[in-house]
Amino acid sequence: MATATLEKAPAKKASRKTPATEKAPAATASGRRAAASRKRAMPEPLTKAPATAKPRAAAKAPSKAAAKAKNMHNKELGARGEEAAARFLANRGYEILDRNWTCAAGEADIVARDANVIVFVEVKTRSDASMGFPAEAVTAKKRQRYERIACLYLERHAFTEMLVRFDVISLVAIAPDRALVRHHINAWSEADK
């Protein structure tokens, strides 16, 4: 799909016809200097009048479409990353209890059980590491939100004598069907606050 930049065509100077009663300025050198000095003396407007709405809207349309396509790509990449993370955990003996569990505090990507530990897993997937590694996106604010999610999850499910742990699984796509996976076990604790 090709994109093009819509540029405004240069405005043509309107020719002004002088009525017969109006005299045209003399075409002498002094007349030209006087006209040029009047032109310089005129102040520039502080703001330019906006162009008509149609060219501006047309110029923004491709960027909106590109942003929408990028958002769809990110959502698809995130969903594929969560699927890969769930398979990764299952292959290592974790029991997947819930995926994309939502509550008033937000969403837990994966809730799993590892022996007598309930594990809340945040999955971060990136197409490359140019913006940093995926686990770096788990901020203090996100950790606090995950702790509220864990409290609500444990309230709604009857678990007795279970430990709680917060993990992060980072995935960096290295090919369309392959990713580098890093499992950060016990990614944050009370000491991190």
Short mmCIF file of C-alpha atoms in Angstrom, two decimals:
data_model
loop_
_atom_site.label_atom_id
_atom_site.label_comp_id
_atom_site.label_asym_id
_atom_site.label_seq_id
_atom_site.Cartn_x
_atom_site.Cartn_y
_atom_site.Cartn_z
CA MET A 1 0.00 0.00 0.00
CA ALA A 2 1.51 3.29 -1.03
CA THR A 3 1.07 6.57 0.73
CA ALA A 4 1.29 10.03 -0.69
CA THR A 5 1.70 13.41 0.87
CA LEU A 6 -0.94 15.87 -0.14
CA GLU A 7 0.62 19.25 -0.57
CA LYS A 8 -1.22 22.45 -1.19
CA ALA A 9 -0.68 23.89 -4.66
CA PRO A 10 0.99 27.32 -4.63
CA ALA A 11 -1.64 30.04 -4.71
CA LYS A 12 -1.79 32.08 -7.88
CA LYS A 13 -1.63 35.83 -7.45
CA ALA A 14 -4.92 37.33 -8.35
CA SER A 15 -4.60 39.87 -11.10
CA ARG A 16 -6.12 43.14 -10.19
CA LYS A 17 -7.69 45.15 -12.91
CA THR A 18 -7.79 48.80 -12.18
CA PRO A 19 -10.88 50.73 -13.08
CA ALA A 20 -10.48 53.45 -15.62
CA THR A 21 -10.85 56.13 -12.94
CA GLU A 22 -7.97 54.75 -10.82
CA LYS A 23 -4.45 55.52 -11.91
CA ALA A 24 -1.80 52.82 -11.88
CA PRO A 25 1.44 53.69 -10.03
CA ALA A 26 4.20 54.98 -12.18
CA ALA A 27 6.57 52.33 -13.45
CA THR A 28 9.55 54.39 -12.56
CA ALA A 29 12.38 53.30 -10.29
CA SER A 30 11.19 55.61 -7.51
CA GLY A 31 7.66 54.23 -7.80
CA ARG A 32 8.96 50.66 -7.45
CA ARG A 33 11.08 51.62 -4.42
CA ALA A 34 8.07 53.25 -2.77
CA ALA A 35 5.93 50.16 -3.37
CA ALA A 36 8.68 47.91 -1.98
CA SER A 37 9.04 50.03 1.16
CA ARG A 38 5.27 49.90 1.74
CA LYS A 39 5.46 46.11 1.44
CA ARG A 40 8.25 45.88 4.03
CA ALA A 41 6.39 48.20 6.42
CA MET A 42 3.34 45.91 6.50
CA PRO A 43 3.51 43.69 9.62
CA GLU A 44 3.24 39.94 9.20
CA PRO A 45 0.13 38.39 10.78
CA LEU A 46 0.86 36.62 14.07
CA THR A 47 -1.09 33.56 13.08
CA LYS A 48 -1.90 32.32 9.70
CA ALA A 49 -5.44 31.45 8.88
CA PRO A 50 -5.95 27.68 8.89
CA ALA A 51 -6.29 25.96 5.59
CA THR A 52 -9.67 24.57 4.69
CA ALA A 53 -10.79 21.53 6.67
CA LYS A 54 -10.73 19.15 3.74
CA PRO A 55 -6.95 19.11 3.04
CA ARG A 56 -6.16 18.95 6.77
CA ALA A 57 -8.54 15.99 7.29
CA ALA A 58 -7.14 14.27 4.22
CA ALA A 59 -3.61 14.69 5.54
CA LYS A 60 -4.53 13.15 8.90
CA ALA A 61 -6.42 10.18 7.46
CA PRO A 62 -3.31 8.10 6.59
CA SER A 63 -1.80 8.61 10.05
CA LYS A 64 -5.02 7.47 11.75
CA ALA A 65 -5.13 4.39 9.55
CA ALA A 66 -1.46 3.67 10.26
CA ALA A 67 -2.03 4.05 14.01
CA LYS A 68 -5.02 1.72 13.83
CA ALA A 69 -3.01 -0.87 11.89
CA LYS A 70 -0.15 -0.63 14.41
CA ASN A 71 -2.61 -1.04 17.30
CA MET A 72 -4.09 -4.14 15.66
CA HIS A 73 -0.57 -5.51 15.12
CA ASN A 74 0.28 -4.90 18.79
CA LYS A 75 -2.93 -6.58 19.97
CA GLU A 76 -2.28 -9.60 17.75
CA LEU A 77 1.35 -9.78 18.90
CA GLY A 78 0.23 -9.54 22.54
CA ALA A 79 -2.36 -12.32 22.10
CA ARG A 80 0.21 -14.56 20.43
CA GLY A 81 2.67 -13.81 23.24
CA GLU A 82 0.12 -14.72 25.91
CA GLU A 83 -0.64 -17.99 24.11
CA ALA A 84 3.07 -18.82 23.93
CA ALA A 85 3.54 -17.92 27.62
CA ALA A 86 0.65 -20.20 28.64
CA ARG A 87 2.19 -23.10 26.65
CA PHE A 88 5.59 -22.32 28.19
CA LEU A 89 4.17 -22.52 31.73
CA ALA A 90 2.12 -25.66 31.00
CA ASN A 91 5.23 -27.39 29.61
CA ARG A 92 6.99 -26.66 32.91
CA GLY A 93 4.26 -28.21 35.02
CA TYR A 94 2.19 -25.14 35.92
CA GLU A 95 -1.58 -25.55 36.05
CA ILE A 96 -3.23 -22.67 34.19
CA LEU A 97 -6.19 -21.52 36.31
CA ASP A 98 -7.29 -18.45 34.36
CA ARG A 99 -6.28 -16.36 31.38
CA ASN A 100 -7.18 -12.72 30.88
CA TRP A 101 -9.02 -12.66 34.21
CA THR A 102 -10.64 -9.26 34.66
CA CYS A 103 -11.93 -7.43 37.70
CA ALA A 104 -12.43 -3.85 38.85
CA ALA A 105 -8.66 -3.41 39.33
CA GLY A 106 -7.72 -4.58 35.83
CA GLU A 107 -6.70 -7.76 34.05
CA ALA A 108 -4.30 -10.54 34.96
CA ASP A 109 -2.80 -12.08 31.84
CA ILE A 110 -2.31 -15.54 33.37
CA VAL A 111 -3.17 -16.97 36.77
CA ALA A 112 -1.42 -20.30 37.34
CA ARG A 113 -0.67 -22.75 40.10
CA ASP A 114 2.84 -23.98 40.83
CA ALA A 115 2.52 -26.66 43.56
CA ASN A 116 1.22 -24.69 46.57
CA VAL A 117 1.80 -21.23 45.03
CA ILE A 118 -0.71 -19.10 43.11
CA VAL A 119 1.25 -17.26 40.43
CA PHE A 120 0.03 -14.06 38.77
CA VAL A 121 1.88 -13.70 35.49
CA GLU A 122 2.24 -10.48 33.51
CA VAL A 123 3.15 -11.22 29.89
CA LYS A 124 5.04 -8.62 27.88
CA THR A 125 5.73 -9.16 24.19
CA ARG A 126 7.72 -6.96 21.82
CA SER A 127 8.57 -7.33 18.16
CA ASP A 128 12.16 -6.25 18.91
CA ALA A 129 14.24 -4.79 21.73
CA SER A 130 14.73 -1.33 20.24
CA MET A 131 12.33 0.20 22.79
CA GLY A 132 13.87 -1.78 25.64
CA PHE A 133 13.27 -5.27 26.92
CA PRO A 134 9.66 -6.22 27.63
CA ALA A 135 10.08 -6.72 31.39
CA GLU A 136 11.21 -3.10 31.72
CA ALA A 137 7.63 -2.04 30.95
CA VAL A 138 6.38 -3.43 34.27
CA THR A 139 6.41 -0.25 36.33
CA ALA A 140 5.76 0.28 40.04
CA LYS A 141 2.24 1.43 39.17
CA LYS A 142 1.59 -1.81 37.26
CA ARG A 143 2.97 -3.88 40.15
CA GLN A 144 0.58 -2.16 42.58
CA ARG A 145 -2.32 -2.81 40.20
CA TYR A 146 -1.36 -6.48 39.96
CA GLU A 147 -1.37 -6.74 43.74
CA ARG A 148 -4.94 -5.33 43.86
CA ILE A 149 -5.92 -7.83 41.14
CA ALA A 150 -4.43 -10.66 43.24
CA CYS A 151 -6.41 -9.56 46.32
CA LEU A 152 -9.67 -9.54 44.35
CA TYR A 153 -8.87 -12.90 42.74
CA LEU A 154 -8.15 -14.52 46.10
CA GLU A 155 -11.37 -13.04 47.56
CA ARG A 156 -13.45 -14.65 44.81
CA HIS A 157 -11.70 -18.03 44.90
CA ALA A 158 -11.41 -20.18 47.99
CA PHE A 159 -7.74 -21.04 48.38
CA THR A 160 -6.41 -22.14 51.74
CA GLU A 161 -2.80 -21.84 52.78
CA MET A 162 -1.51 -20.80 49.39
CA LEU A 163 1.46 -18.57 48.78
CA VAL A 164 1.22 -15.81 46.17
CA ARG A 165 3.91 -14.92 43.68
CA PHE A 166 4.19 -12.41 40.83
CA ASP A 167 6.07 -13.43 37.69
CA VAL A 168 6.80 -11.69 34.41
CA ILE A 169 7.28 -13.50 31.13
CA SER A 170 9.11 -11.44 28.50
CA LEU A 171 8.96 -12.42 24.85
CA VAL A 172 10.93 -10.83 22.03
CA ALA A 173 9.90 -12.01 18.56
CA ILE A 174 12.93 -13.17 16.57
CA ALA A 175 10.93 -14.63 13.67
CA PRO A 176 7.25 -14.80 12.75
CA ASP A 177 6.90 -18.12 14.57
CA ARG A 178 9.74 -17.92 17.16
CA ALA A 179 10.43 -15.80 20.23
CA LEU A 180 13.08 -15.41 22.87
CA VAL A 181 11.40 -16.15 26.24
CA ARG A 182 12.59 -15.06 29.65
CA HIS A 183 10.68 -16.09 32.78
CA HIS A 184 11.25 -13.71 35.69
CA ILE A 185 10.19 -15.78 38.71
CA ASN A 186 9.13 -13.73 41.74
CA ALA A 187 9.69 -10.59 39.67
CA TRP A 188 8.81 -8.26 42.52
CA SER A 189 8.30 -8.48 46.23
CA GLU A 190 7.59 -6.25 49.22
CA ALA A 191 11.24 -5.12 49.19
CA ASP A 192 10.78 -3.59 45.71
CA LYS A 193 8.37 -0.91 46.92
#
